[in-house]
Short mmCIF file of C-alpha atoms in Angstrom, two decimals:
data_model
loop_
_atom_site.label_atom_id
_atom_site.label_comp_id
_atom_site.label_asym_id
_atom_site.label_seq_id
_atom_site.Cartn_x
_atom_site.Cartn_y
_atom_site.Cartn_z
CA MET A 1 -82.63 -137.97 -74.48
CA ALA A 2 -79.93 -140.43 -73.11
CA LYS A 3 -77.49 -138.66 -70.42
CA LEU A 4 -74.59 -140.03 -68.97
CA ALA A 5 -74.85 -138.87 -65.08
CA PHE A 6 -78.66 -139.82 -63.05
CA ILE A 7 -77.97 -137.66 -60.01
CA SER A 8 -79.56 -140.19 -56.38
CA TYR A 9 -80.18 -138.23 -53.77
CA ALA A 10 -82.57 -137.48 -50.94
CA SER A 11 -84.22 -134.67 -50.76
CA GLU A 12 -83.05 -132.96 -48.21
CA ASP A 13 -79.94 -132.50 -49.99
CA GLU A 14 -81.93 -131.11 -53.02
CA PRO A 15 -79.27 -127.48 -53.34
CA THR A 16 -75.83 -129.39 -53.21
CA ALA A 17 -77.74 -132.30 -56.15
CA THR A 18 -78.20 -129.09 -58.14
CA THR A 19 -74.59 -127.92 -57.56
CA ILE A 20 -73.37 -130.86 -58.50
CA SER A 21 -75.70 -131.75 -61.56
CA ALA A 22 -74.94 -128.13 -63.33
CA TYR A 23 -71.19 -128.44 -62.17
CA LEU A 24 -70.83 -131.54 -64.30
CA GLU A 25 -73.00 -129.95 -67.17
CA ARG A 26 -70.91 -127.13 -67.72
CA ASN A 27 -67.89 -129.56 -67.57
CA GLY A 28 -69.31 -131.89 -70.33
CA VAL A 29 -71.00 -134.44 -68.06
CA SER A 30 -74.69 -133.92 -69.08
CA CYS A 31 -76.99 -135.10 -66.07
CA TRP A 32 -80.68 -136.22 -65.32
CA ILE A 33 -82.19 -134.93 -62.05
CA ALA A 34 -85.65 -135.19 -60.57
CA PRO A 35 -87.47 -133.10 -60.59
CA ARG A 36 -86.10 -131.17 -63.35
CA ASP A 37 -86.25 -133.70 -66.03
CA VAL A 38 -89.35 -135.59 -65.22
CA ARG A 39 -92.34 -134.38 -67.80
CA PRO A 40 -94.96 -132.52 -66.46
CA GLY A 41 -98.30 -134.74 -66.40
CA SER A 42 -95.64 -138.01 -66.53
CA ASP A 43 -96.15 -140.78 -63.89
CA TYR A 44 -93.38 -139.76 -61.55
CA GLY A 45 -92.03 -143.46 -61.04
CA SER A 46 -92.13 -144.70 -64.97
CA GLU A 47 -89.87 -141.67 -65.30
CA ILE A 48 -87.49 -142.22 -62.24
CA ILE A 49 -86.80 -145.92 -64.17
CA ASP A 50 -86.77 -144.24 -67.63
CA GLY A 51 -83.72 -141.77 -66.64
CA ILE A 52 -81.83 -144.71 -64.62
CA GLU A 53 -81.84 -146.73 -68.09
CA SER A 54 -81.23 -143.70 -70.05
CA SER A 55 -78.22 -143.02 -68.21
CA ALA A 56 -75.01 -144.54 -68.18
CA VAL A 57 -73.83 -144.33 -64.18
CA LEU A 58 -75.52 -143.14 -61.45
CA VAL A 59 -74.09 -140.73 -59.38
CA LEU A 60 -75.13 -141.36 -55.40
CA LEU A 61 -74.96 -138.21 -53.39
CA LEU A 62 -74.04 -140.74 -49.57
CA SER A 63 -75.21 -138.03 -46.27
CA GLU A 64 -77.03 -138.69 -43.42
CA HIS A 65 -80.34 -137.99 -45.64
CA ALA A 66 -79.63 -140.46 -47.70
CA ASN A 67 -78.42 -143.83 -45.67
CA SER A 68 -82.42 -142.89 -44.66
CA SER A 69 -83.93 -142.32 -47.36
CA THR A 70 -85.93 -145.28 -49.15
CA PHE A 71 -86.09 -143.90 -52.51
CA VAL A 72 -82.34 -143.80 -52.95
CA LYS A 73 -82.35 -147.07 -51.48
CA ARG A 74 -84.57 -148.37 -54.32
CA GLU A 75 -82.47 -145.77 -57.16
CA VAL A 76 -79.44 -147.42 -56.30
CA GLU A 77 -81.14 -150.71 -56.16
CA ARG A 78 -82.76 -150.58 -59.40
CA ALA A 79 -79.11 -149.06 -61.23
CA VAL A 80 -77.15 -151.95 -59.96
CA SER A 81 -80.18 -154.61 -61.61
CA LYS A 82 -79.39 -152.81 -64.32
CA GLY A 83 -75.83 -153.13 -64.70
CA LYS A 84 -75.37 -149.37 -64.11
CA PRO A 85 -71.90 -148.39 -61.87
CA ILE A 86 -72.30 -145.80 -59.06
CA PHE A 87 -70.22 -143.29 -58.03
CA PRO A 88 -71.02 -142.42 -54.43
CA VAL A 89 -70.13 -139.36 -53.09
CA ARG A 90 -69.95 -138.57 -49.83
CA VAL A 91 -71.30 -134.63 -49.29
CA ARG A 92 -71.41 -135.87 -45.50
CA GLU A 93 -68.63 -137.41 -43.21
CA VAL A 94 -70.93 -140.90 -43.14
CA VAL A 95 -70.54 -144.18 -44.15
CA PRO A 96 -73.18 -145.66 -45.68
CA SER A 97 -76.32 -147.50 -44.20
CA LYS A 98 -76.57 -151.37 -44.67
CA SER A 99 -78.57 -150.90 -46.94
CA LEU A 100 -76.75 -149.21 -49.43
CA GLU A 101 -73.53 -150.61 -48.46
CA LEU A 102 -74.28 -153.75 -50.15
CA PHE A 103 -74.52 -152.07 -53.71
CA VAL A 104 -71.17 -149.16 -52.49
CA SER A 105 -69.03 -151.10 -50.99
CA SER A 106 -66.65 -151.82 -53.63
CA ALA A 107 -67.10 -148.44 -55.33
CA GLU A 108 -65.06 -145.98 -55.17
CA TRP A 109 -65.97 -142.93 -52.80
CA ILE A 110 -64.99 -138.99 -53.39
CA ASP A 111 -65.77 -137.25 -50.17
CA ALA A 112 -66.70 -133.89 -50.94
CA TRP A 113 -68.21 -132.63 -47.54
CA HIS A 114 -65.38 -129.77 -46.53
CA PRO A 115 -66.07 -126.82 -48.86
CA PRO A 116 -66.07 -125.81 -51.53
CA ILE A 117 -67.61 -128.80 -53.50
CA GLU A 118 -66.52 -128.05 -56.80
CA GLN A 119 -62.91 -128.75 -55.80
CA TYR A 120 -63.67 -132.43 -56.07
CA LEU A 121 -65.79 -132.26 -58.41
CA ASP A 122 -63.55 -132.14 -61.70
CA ARG A 123 -62.46 -135.92 -60.19
CA LEU A 124 -66.09 -137.04 -60.23
CA ALA A 125 -66.17 -135.16 -63.73
CA ASP A 126 -63.35 -136.96 -64.99
CA SER A 127 -64.13 -140.77 -63.75
CA ILE A 128 -67.08 -140.69 -65.63
CA ARG A 129 -65.90 -139.57 -68.69
CA THR A 130 -63.34 -141.79 -68.07
CA PHE A 131 -65.95 -144.83 -67.89
CA VAL A 132 -67.97 -143.39 -70.58
CA HIS A 133 -65.68 -142.16 -73.23
CA GLY A 134 -62.23 -144.13 -72.47
CA PRO A 135 -59.00 -142.09 -71.36
CA SER A 136 -58.57 -138.82 -71.68
CA GLY A 137 -62.36 -138.41 -73.89
CA SER A 138 -61.36 -140.91 -76.38
CA PRO A 139 -64.32 -142.79 -77.63
CA PRO A 140 -64.45 -146.47 -76.42
CA PRO A 141 -62.66 -148.66 -78.58
CA PRO A 142 -64.47 -151.38 -80.28
CA VAL A 143 -64.99 -154.74 -79.16
CA ALA A 144 -62.12 -156.84 -80.51
CA LEU A 145 -63.13 -159.26 -83.39
CA PRO A 146 -61.11 -161.78 -85.09
CA SER A 147 -58.90 -160.51 -88.43
CA PRO A 148 -57.21 -162.47 -91.32
CA PRO A 149 -53.75 -163.58 -89.99
CA ILE A 150 -51.27 -161.45 -91.58
CA ARG A 151 -48.74 -163.49 -93.31
CA THR A 152 -44.80 -163.16 -92.04
CA ALA A 153 -42.77 -166.07 -92.75
CA ARG A 154 -44.21 -167.75 -88.68
CA SER A 155 -47.60 -167.54 -90.58
CA ALA A 156 -46.75 -169.16 -93.24
CA GLY A 157 -44.43 -171.49 -91.34
CA LEU A 158 -47.46 -172.35 -89.59
CA GLN A 159 -49.76 -172.78 -92.15
CA ARG A 160 -48.32 -176.70 -93.69
CA PRO A 161 -49.01 -178.12 -90.25
CA MET A 162 -52.47 -176.85 -89.55
CA MET A 163 -53.35 -177.93 -92.98
CA ILE A 164 -52.19 -181.47 -92.58
CA VAL A 165 -54.02 -181.48 -89.07
CA LEU A 166 -57.45 -180.38 -90.60
CA GLY A 167 -57.20 -183.02 -93.55
CA LEU A 168 -56.65 -185.84 -90.55
CA ALA A 169 -59.78 -184.63 -88.86
CA VAL A 170 -62.25 -184.73 -92.41
CA ILE A 171 -60.71 -188.42 -92.83
CA VAL A 172 -61.18 -189.73 -89.22
CA LEU A 173 -64.86 -188.04 -89.32
CA ALA A 174 -66.00 -189.46 -93.27
CA VAL A 175 -64.84 -192.93 -91.98
CA LEU A 176 -67.13 -192.49 -88.47
CA LEU A 177 -69.82 -190.99 -90.93
CA ALA A 178 -69.64 -194.43 -93.15
CA ARG A 179 -69.24 -197.08 -90.83
CA SER A 180 -72.97 -195.31 -89.01
CA LEU A 181 -74.28 -195.67 -91.99
CA LEU A 182 -73.62 -199.06 -92.86
CA ARG A 183 -73.93 -200.17 -89.25
CA ASN A 184 -78.03 -198.52 -89.68
CA ALA A 185 -78.33 -200.26 -93.13
CA ALA A 186 -77.78 -203.50 -91.15
CA GLU A 187 -80.09 -203.33 -88.60
CA PRO A 188 -83.77 -204.88 -89.53
CA ARG A 189 -86.78 -202.92 -89.74
CA SER A 190 -89.58 -203.62 -86.48
CA THR A 191 -92.67 -205.43 -88.07
CA GLY A 192 -95.92 -206.63 -86.88
CA ALA A 193 -96.52 -205.62 -83.53
CA ALA A 194 -93.35 -203.90 -83.11
CA SER A 195 -93.87 -201.76 -85.44
CA SER A 196 -97.27 -200.98 -84.98
CA SER A 197 -96.30 -200.17 -81.28
CA SER A 198 -93.16 -197.76 -83.26
CA ALA A 199 -95.67 -196.36 -84.55
CA GLN A 200 -97.83 -195.08 -81.76
CA ALA A 201 -94.70 -194.17 -79.46
CA GLY A 202 -92.96 -191.95 -82.59
CA GLY A 203 -96.09 -190.04 -83.84
CA ILE A 204 -96.03 -192.31 -87.74
CA SER A 205 -98.99 -192.64 -89.55
CA SER A 206 -100.27 -196.62 -89.94
CA ALA A 207 -99.21 -196.35 -93.40
CA GLY A 208 -96.16 -198.45 -93.26
CA SER A 209 -93.96 -195.60 -92.80
CA PRO A 210 -90.67 -196.15 -91.21
CA ALA A 211 -90.32 -194.93 -87.51
CA SER A 212 -88.15 -192.38 -88.43
CA GLU A 213 -86.00 -192.85 -84.58
CA SER A 214 -84.62 -195.81 -82.42
CA GLY A 215 -87.25 -196.84 -79.54
CA ALA A 216 -84.94 -194.84 -77.03
CA GLY A 217 -85.55 -191.67 -79.11
CA SER A 218 -89.29 -192.33 -79.36
CA ALA A 219 -89.25 -192.38 -75.22
CA ARG A 220 -87.33 -188.90 -75.58
CA THR A 221 -90.18 -187.70 -77.65
CA GLU A 222 -93.08 -189.09 -75.55
CA ALA A 223 -91.39 -187.22 -72.57
CA GLY A 224 -90.64 -184.22 -73.75
CA ALA A 225 -94.27 -183.82 -75.37
CA GLY A 226 -95.49 -184.25 -71.65
CA SER A 227 -94.17 -181.14 -70.24
CA PRO A 228 -91.57 -178.28 -69.85
CA ASP A 229 -90.24 -180.43 -66.80
CA ALA A 230 -89.10 -183.10 -68.76
CA GLY A 231 -86.39 -181.25 -71.15
CA GLY A 232 -88.84 -179.52 -73.15
CA ALA A 233 -88.12 -175.97 -72.21
CA GLY A 234 -84.92 -174.25 -72.76
CA PRO A 235 -83.49 -171.86 -69.88
CA CYS A 236 -85.12 -168.56 -68.16
CA PRO A 237 -83.59 -165.17 -68.73
CA GLY A 238 -82.73 -163.15 -65.93
CA SER A 239 -86.08 -161.32 -66.22
CA LEU A 240 -88.64 -161.21 -68.49
CA SER A 241 -87.94 -157.43 -68.97
CA ILE A 242 -85.06 -158.54 -71.44
CA ASN A 243 -87.51 -158.61 -74.61
CA ARG A 244 -91.36 -156.91 -73.57
CA ASP A 245 -92.51 -158.73 -76.89
CA LEU A 246 -91.69 -163.15 -76.36
CA PRO A 247 -94.93 -164.46 -76.72
CA MET A 248 -97.39 -165.00 -73.91
CA PRO A 249 -97.66 -167.96 -71.59
CA PHE A 250 -93.95 -167.77 -71.49
CA THR A 251 -92.50 -170.92 -70.69
CA CYS A 252 -89.00 -171.77 -69.46
CA ARG A 253 -86.94 -173.66 -66.84
CA CYS A 254 -85.30 -172.13 -63.86
CA SER A 255 -81.67 -173.97 -62.36
CA PRO A 256 -81.11 -173.85 -58.85
CA GLU A 257 -78.72 -171.03 -58.95
CA ALA A 258 -81.37 -169.06 -60.43
CA SER A 259 -83.63 -170.15 -58.01
CA GLN A 260 -81.97 -168.16 -55.31
CA ARG A 261 -80.57 -165.01 -56.62
CA GLY A 262 -81.40 -161.91 -57.60
CA ALA A 263 -83.82 -158.50 -56.35
CA VAL A 264 -87.65 -159.34 -56.90
CA TRP A 265 -90.54 -156.63 -56.27
CA GLY A 266 -94.27 -157.25 -55.32
CA THR A 267 -95.84 -160.32 -54.24
CA ASP A 268 -97.67 -163.03 -56.31
CA VAL A 269 -97.65 -159.88 -59.53
CA TYR A 270 -93.95 -158.61 -59.72
CA THR A 271 -92.35 -156.03 -61.28
CA ASP A 272 -90.68 -157.62 -65.09
CA ASP A 273 -87.67 -156.64 -63.92
CA SER A 274 -87.68 -158.90 -61.07
CA ALA A 275 -85.07 -162.02 -61.33
CA MET A 276 -87.96 -164.38 -62.63
CA CYS A 277 -86.36 -167.31 -61.15
CA HIS A 278 -85.96 -165.91 -57.40
CA ALA A 279 -89.83 -164.29 -57.88
CA ALA A 280 -91.43 -167.86 -58.50
CA LEU A 281 -89.45 -169.18 -55.90
CA HIS A 282 -91.57 -166.47 -53.69
CA ALA A 283 -95.19 -167.19 -55.57
CA GLY A 284 -94.22 -170.47 -54.69
CA VAL A 285 -94.19 -172.56 -57.62
CA ILE A 286 -91.24 -173.97 -57.39
CA THR A 287 -88.63 -175.12 -54.97
CA PRO A 288 -85.06 -174.42 -54.56
CA GLN A 289 -83.80 -176.86 -56.88
CA GLY A 290 -85.78 -175.03 -59.35
CA GLY A 291 -87.55 -176.39 -62.28
CA PRO A 292 -90.13 -175.21 -65.16
CA ILE A 293 -92.23 -172.17 -64.71
CA THR A 294 -95.07 -170.92 -66.97
CA VAL A 295 -94.94 -166.84 -66.92
CA LEU A 296 -97.33 -164.31 -67.64
CA ARG A 297 -97.51 -161.04 -68.28
CA ARG A 298 -99.57 -158.50 -66.88
CA ALA A 299 -100.39 -154.47 -66.89
CA GLY A 300 -98.34 -151.93 -64.78
CA ARG A 301 -99.18 -151.10 -61.19
CA LEU A 302 -99.35 -148.33 -58.86
CA LEU A 303 -97.37 -150.42 -56.00
CA TYR A 304 -95.83 -153.60 -55.72
CA VAL A 305 -95.52 -154.85 -52.18
CA GLY A 306 -92.54 -157.08 -50.71
CA SER A 307 -93.30 -159.92 -48.03
CA THR A 308 -91.55 -162.54 -47.25
CA ARG A 309 -92.39 -166.44 -48.43
CA ASN A 310 -90.46 -169.67 -48.94
CA GLY A 311 -87.03 -168.35 -47.75
CA VAL A 312 -86.94 -165.17 -50.31
CA ALA A 313 -87.58 -161.47 -49.55
CA SER A 314 -89.12 -159.13 -51.91
CA ASN A 315 -89.43 -155.99 -51.77
CA ASP A 316 -91.74 -152.69 -52.35
CA PHE A 317 -91.73 -150.75 -55.26
CA PRO A 318 -93.70 -147.44 -56.43
CA ALA A 319 -95.73 -147.44 -59.69
CA PHE A 320 -94.06 -149.78 -62.96
CA PRO A 321 -94.82 -150.43 -66.38
CA SER A 322 -95.01 -154.02 -66.85
CA SER A 323 -95.70 -156.91 -64.51
CA ILE A 324 -95.10 -160.48 -64.32
CA GLU A 325 -97.09 -163.67 -62.48
CA PHE A 326 -96.91 -167.04 -62.68
CA LYS A 327 -99.21 -169.82 -63.84
CA GLY A 328 -99.95 -172.05 -60.19
CA THR A 329 -99.72 -168.96 -58.11
CA PRO A 330 -102.26 -170.16 -55.12
CA PRO A 331 -105.24 -166.83 -55.09
CA PRO A 332 -104.51 -164.11 -52.62
CA PRO A 333 -106.62 -164.19 -49.80
CA SER A 334 -110.06 -162.41 -49.23
CA GLY A 335 -110.01 -158.58 -48.12
CA PRO A 336 -107.26 -156.29 -48.73
CA ASP A 337 -103.81 -155.99 -49.86
CA LEU A 338 -100.59 -156.37 -48.19
CA CYS A 339 -99.74 -153.15 -46.42
CA PRO A 340 -96.20 -150.93 -48.02
CA ALA A 341 -93.35 -150.92 -45.81
CA SER A 342 -94.22 -147.04 -45.98
CA PHE A 343 -96.50 -144.95 -47.50
CA GLY A 344 -93.93 -142.90 -48.95
CA VAL A 345 -93.32 -145.80 -51.76
CA SER A 346 -95.39 -143.95 -53.82
CA ARG A 347 -96.75 -140.31 -53.44
CA GLU A 348 -99.37 -141.40 -55.73
CA LEU A 349 -100.68 -143.51 -54.27
CA PRO A 350 -104.07 -142.58 -53.35
CA SER A 351 -105.83 -141.67 -49.62
CA PRO A 352 -107.46 -142.85 -47.85
CA PHE A 353 -105.28 -146.10 -48.72
CA THR A 354 -106.65 -149.15 -47.00
CA CYS A 355 -104.69 -152.15 -46.43
CA ARG A 356 -103.53 -155.69 -44.49
CA CYS A 357 -100.56 -155.55 -41.79
CA SER A 358 -98.93 -158.15 -41.44
CA SER A 359 -98.21 -159.21 -37.28
CA GLU A 360 -94.51 -159.13 -39.12
CA ALA A 361 -94.91 -155.20 -39.85
CA ALA A 362 -96.68 -154.79 -37.29
CA GLN A 363 -93.13 -155.32 -35.02
CA ARG A 364 -90.22 -153.63 -36.90
CA GLY A 365 -89.30 -150.37 -38.28
CA ALA A 366 -88.36 -147.13 -37.18
CA VAL A 367 -91.41 -144.75 -37.23
CA TRP A 368 -90.88 -140.58 -36.33
CA GLY A 369 -93.36 -138.32 -35.37
CA THR A 370 -96.71 -138.75 -32.91
CA ASP A 371 -100.18 -139.37 -34.24
CA VAL A 372 -99.02 -137.52 -37.49
CA TYR A 373 -96.04 -139.07 -38.84
CA THR A 374 -93.23 -139.13 -41.49
CA ASP A 375 -94.25 -140.74 -44.65
CA ASP A 376 -91.37 -142.58 -44.66
CA SER A 377 -92.15 -144.09 -40.74
CA SER A 378 -92.64 -147.62 -41.49
CA MET A 379 -96.63 -147.80 -41.68
CA CYS A 380 -97.42 -150.67 -39.85
CA HIS A 381 -94.89 -150.35 -36.57
CA ALA A 382 -96.81 -146.45 -36.38
CA ALA A 383 -100.02 -148.04 -37.20
CA VAL A 384 -99.30 -149.80 -33.89
CA HIS A 385 -98.02 -146.47 -31.58
CA ALA A 386 -101.24 -144.59 -33.02
CA GLY A 387 -103.14 -147.19 -31.25
CA VAL A 388 -105.45 -148.07 -34.28
CA ILE A 389 -104.41 -151.99 -34.26
CA THR A 390 -102.38 -154.38 -32.40
CA SER A 391 -99.07 -155.96 -32.38
CA GLN A 392 -100.86 -159.00 -34.36
CA GLY A 393 -101.19 -156.73 -37.73
CA GLY A 394 -104.52 -155.81 -38.85
CA VAL A 395 -106.42 -153.52 -41.39
CA ILE A 396 -105.45 -149.98 -41.34
CA THR A 397 -106.52 -146.91 -43.19
CA ALA A 398 -103.19 -144.13 -44.60
CA LEU A 399 -104.01 -140.23 -44.87
CA ARG A 400 -101.66 -138.17 -46.20
CA SER A 401 -101.08 -135.00 -45.27
CA ALA A 402 -99.14 -132.19 -45.50
CA GLY A 403 -95.51 -131.84 -44.39
CA ARG A 404 -94.54 -129.79 -41.69
CA PRO A 405 -91.89 -128.32 -39.91
CA LEU A 406 -91.42 -130.64 -36.65
CA TYR A 407 -92.36 -134.59 -35.61
CA VAL A 408 -91.90 -135.07 -31.86
CA GLY A 409 -91.57 -138.85 -31.37
CA SER A 410 -93.29 -140.67 -28.22
CA SER A 411 -93.65 -143.76 -26.30
CA ARG A 412 -96.54 -145.55 -26.72
CA HIS A 413 -98.25 -149.33 -27.63
CA GLY A 414 -94.57 -150.42 -26.17
CA VAL A 415 -93.36 -148.32 -29.82
CA GLY A 416 -91.03 -145.92 -29.38
CA SER A 417 -91.16 -143.44 -32.14
CA ASN A 418 -88.53 -140.60 -32.67
CA ASP A 419 -88.08 -137.14 -33.57
CA TYR A 420 -87.52 -135.51 -36.43
CA ALA A 421 -87.29 -132.16 -38.39
CA ALA A 422 -89.39 -130.73 -41.65
CA PHE A 423 -90.52 -133.06 -43.49
CA PRO A 424 -92.63 -132.95 -47.26
CA SER A 425 -94.88 -135.70 -46.51
CA SER A 426 -96.72 -137.01 -43.52
CA VAL A 427 -99.36 -140.40 -43.00
CA GLU A 428 -102.34 -140.46 -40.37
CA PHE A 429 -104.54 -143.24 -39.26
CA GLN A 430 -107.96 -143.42 -39.71
CA GLY A 431 -109.19 -143.83 -36.40
CA THR A 432 -106.75 -142.25 -34.38
CA ALA A 433 -107.28 -140.39 -30.97
CA PRO A 434 -107.60 -136.46 -31.24
CA PRO A 435 -104.72 -135.57 -29.07
CA PRO A 436 -105.30 -133.30 -26.10
CA PRO A 437 -105.98 -129.42 -26.11
CA GLY A 438 -103.00 -127.43 -25.39
CA PRO A 439 -99.39 -127.13 -26.63
CA GLY A 440 -97.64 -130.26 -28.67
CA LEU A 441 -94.81 -132.54 -27.19
CA CYS A 442 -91.81 -131.29 -26.60
CA PRO A 443 -88.17 -132.24 -28.81
CA ALA A 444 -86.28 -134.02 -27.23
CA THR A 445 -83.93 -130.75 -28.03
CA LEU A 446 -84.37 -127.52 -29.77
CA GLY A 447 -81.32 -128.28 -32.16
CA ILE A 448 -83.72 -131.36 -33.82
CA SER A 449 -84.62 -127.87 -36.25
CA ARG A 450 -82.79 -124.81 -35.57
CA GLU A 451 -85.75 -123.36 -38.90
CA LEU A 452 -87.83 -123.90 -35.66
CA ALA A 453 -89.36 -120.17 -34.60
CA THR A 454 -88.63 -119.15 -31.23
CA PRO A 455 -90.68 -118.33 -28.70
CA PHE A 456 -91.30 -122.08 -29.04
CA THR A 457 -93.82 -123.41 -26.91
CA CYS A 458 -94.24 -126.62 -25.88
CA ARG A 459 -95.81 -129.52 -23.10
CA CYS A 460 -92.73 -131.74 -21.21
CA THR A 461 -94.01 -134.95 -20.02
CA PRO A 462 -93.08 -136.67 -16.68
CA GLU A 463 -90.07 -139.15 -18.25
CA ALA A 464 -88.93 -135.99 -20.71
CA THR A 465 -87.76 -134.02 -17.57
CA GLN A 466 -85.47 -137.06 -15.99
CA ARG A 467 -83.69 -137.89 -18.95
CA GLY A 468 -80.77 -136.87 -21.17
CA ALA A 469 -78.08 -135.30 -20.93
CA ILE A 470 -77.72 -131.47 -20.39
CA TRP A 471 -74.41 -128.63 -20.78
CA GLY A 472 -74.93 -125.43 -19.20
CA THR A 473 -77.16 -123.70 -16.30
CA ASP A 474 -79.77 -121.05 -17.37
CA VAL A 475 -78.16 -120.76 -20.60
CA TYR A 476 -77.88 -124.54 -22.01
CA THR A 477 -76.13 -125.73 -25.58
CA ASP A 478 -79.10 -126.16 -27.99
CA ASP A 479 -78.72 -130.06 -27.63
CA SER A 480 -79.28 -130.18 -24.39
CA ALA A 481 -82.17 -132.50 -23.39
CA MET A 482 -84.96 -129.53 -23.03
CA CYS A 483 -86.83 -131.05 -20.64
CA ARG A 484 -85.06 -132.19 -18.47
CA ALA A 485 -82.90 -128.43 -19.22
CA ALA A 486 -86.22 -126.97 -18.03
CA PHE A 487 -85.87 -128.34 -14.35
CA HIS A 488 -82.83 -127.67 -14.01
CA ALA A 489 -83.47 -123.99 -14.41
CA GLY A 490 -86.88 -123.95 -12.35
CA ARG A 491 -89.25 -123.76 -15.15
CA ILE A 492 -91.44 -127.22 -14.58
CA PRO A 493 -91.92 -129.36 -11.76
CA LEU A 494 -90.53 -133.09 -12.25
CA THR A 495 -93.78 -134.01 -12.94
CA GLY A 496 -93.81 -132.42 -16.50
CA GLY A 497 -95.52 -129.47 -17.77
CA THR A 498 -95.50 -126.15 -20.50
CA ILE A 499 -92.44 -124.36 -21.17
CA THR A 500 -91.42 -121.69 -23.44
CA ALA A 501 -88.11 -122.47 -25.07
CA VAL A 502 -86.65 -119.04 -26.86
CA ARG A 503 -82.91 -119.56 -29.17
CA ALA A 504 -80.06 -117.87 -27.90
CA GLU A 505 -76.72 -117.17 -29.91
CA GLY A 506 -73.99 -119.74 -29.37
CA ARG A 507 -71.37 -119.45 -26.47
CA ALA A 508 -68.03 -119.74 -25.81
CA LEU A 509 -68.10 -121.53 -22.50
CA TYR A 510 -71.13 -122.99 -20.80
CA VAL A 511 -70.73 -123.87 -17.22
CA GLY A 512 -72.30 -127.02 -15.14
CA SER A 513 -73.86 -126.85 -11.75
CA THR A 514 -76.54 -128.90 -9.81
CA ARG A 515 -79.77 -127.78 -9.21
CA ASN A 516 -83.03 -129.29 -8.07
CA GLY A 517 -81.64 -132.58 -7.94
CA VAL A 518 -80.04 -132.55 -11.52
CA ALA A 519 -76.10 -131.93 -12.59
CA SER A 520 -75.68 -130.30 -15.89
CA ASN A 521 -71.99 -129.97 -17.27
CA ASP A 522 -69.45 -127.42 -18.95
CA PHE A 523 -69.16 -127.55 -22.26
CA GLY A 524 -66.94 -124.72 -24.65
CA ALA A 525 -67.97 -122.98 -27.96
CA PHE A 526 -71.43 -124.20 -29.11
CA PRO A 527 -73.25 -122.20 -32.21
CA SER A 528 -76.19 -122.07 -30.50
CA SER A 529 -78.03 -121.71 -27.06
CA VAL A 530 -81.61 -122.11 -25.71
CA THR A 531 -83.16 -120.31 -22.19
CA PHE A 532 -86.14 -120.53 -20.91
CA ARG A 533 -89.18 -117.97 -19.98
#
């Protein structure tokens, strides 16, 4: 059933998304929201696409989590590609990431981070209703169609001159047609060898039937029959998904403009709502100047992996119901397919999952964790961090594992990974060396997650004890650099070691001091503290 608003949000913002959806629906704006509206047993990715397609607008809950969510970015991309307006609602005081700014920079934002959030939602509901139904909830006005002129004194006065003009135009056309007929009758018919040549070029039988076109017309027919490049193919639509009943193969002509614009998902095999001509350029079957292409429809796939080719960057996408490829595309290299940017592109992917990392993918992207990573980490960069491939790339096998309450970053093999709090799904790699026995690495701060149970025991590296700012003495703000604070407190030497952190209540004042060669800072009221056993 069609809905008015598709709610796009990061999983960490689910409670807020549920509140917004419930409020909108109480005020006459029906919503499509996952996981509520995903049908049991259905393909999750396909359900998301159907939800976007069947909704009139997309409501984007903008937060720091949405900024880093590959799923939110894909949903917004899909909505924009399908002409759906975006209604951004800032539920945190953040600016959109670069990947989202492209799509929402021109939209009017609703700032809704000061509670209660309901005070902002009437405006959102009114904006959506106005867009869908027109002002004051009235139905949208029908498309204006030409209507018969009203017979007024002015229109009657204009009719006579118009009739005269139309009559003159008819006379002129009749004269031109007569001159053309007389000229054709005066031209001699071709005979002999010329007649034979005309018959062969124009496709006329040798039984003596006159050629139906002049020599120039015959040349056009011959060239047109040779290939679409000569003009026999019509212009290409934006995407093949415009009509999934089009006959296959489908031949059309790409203009230079169409060849250089539009979003593309996949490599060699593309989602059928990809910009067709831009995908053809990515596949290497045309140049940026355009040209004829022949498209073949294929079954949907569980995964489409993006890449950069021929100056075109395509994107990853999870399961999609229909694909295209192009006649003349070179066969892919043997062996595993390219890896997606992250394993989190689709949580329906099988595990173990083997793929090939390019050298470019192995050197870029954010990574969260050590040995076990959030599944939205850059997969190939994480594999370098884990030591299973080099920065030149290679084949990896990824294993999905359960989410964790904490992911601790570190520096390994030239890659710096980051800390992250609870995340619902993880990835690790076959061939990763087992971690050393004992406690895991410490996060940079205990404030990374105030859901962590304390006492919390972890291991400080020598590097961690020598970096970061700290506030307080003996009792520190919980966003202080934990290992450096433990060194300041005298619990470990400069070479690191095991610490046990305990969360304490916030204080009105934290006073700094210099101890063990470390200077800490003063700070005012802060909501949460950390001490060390």
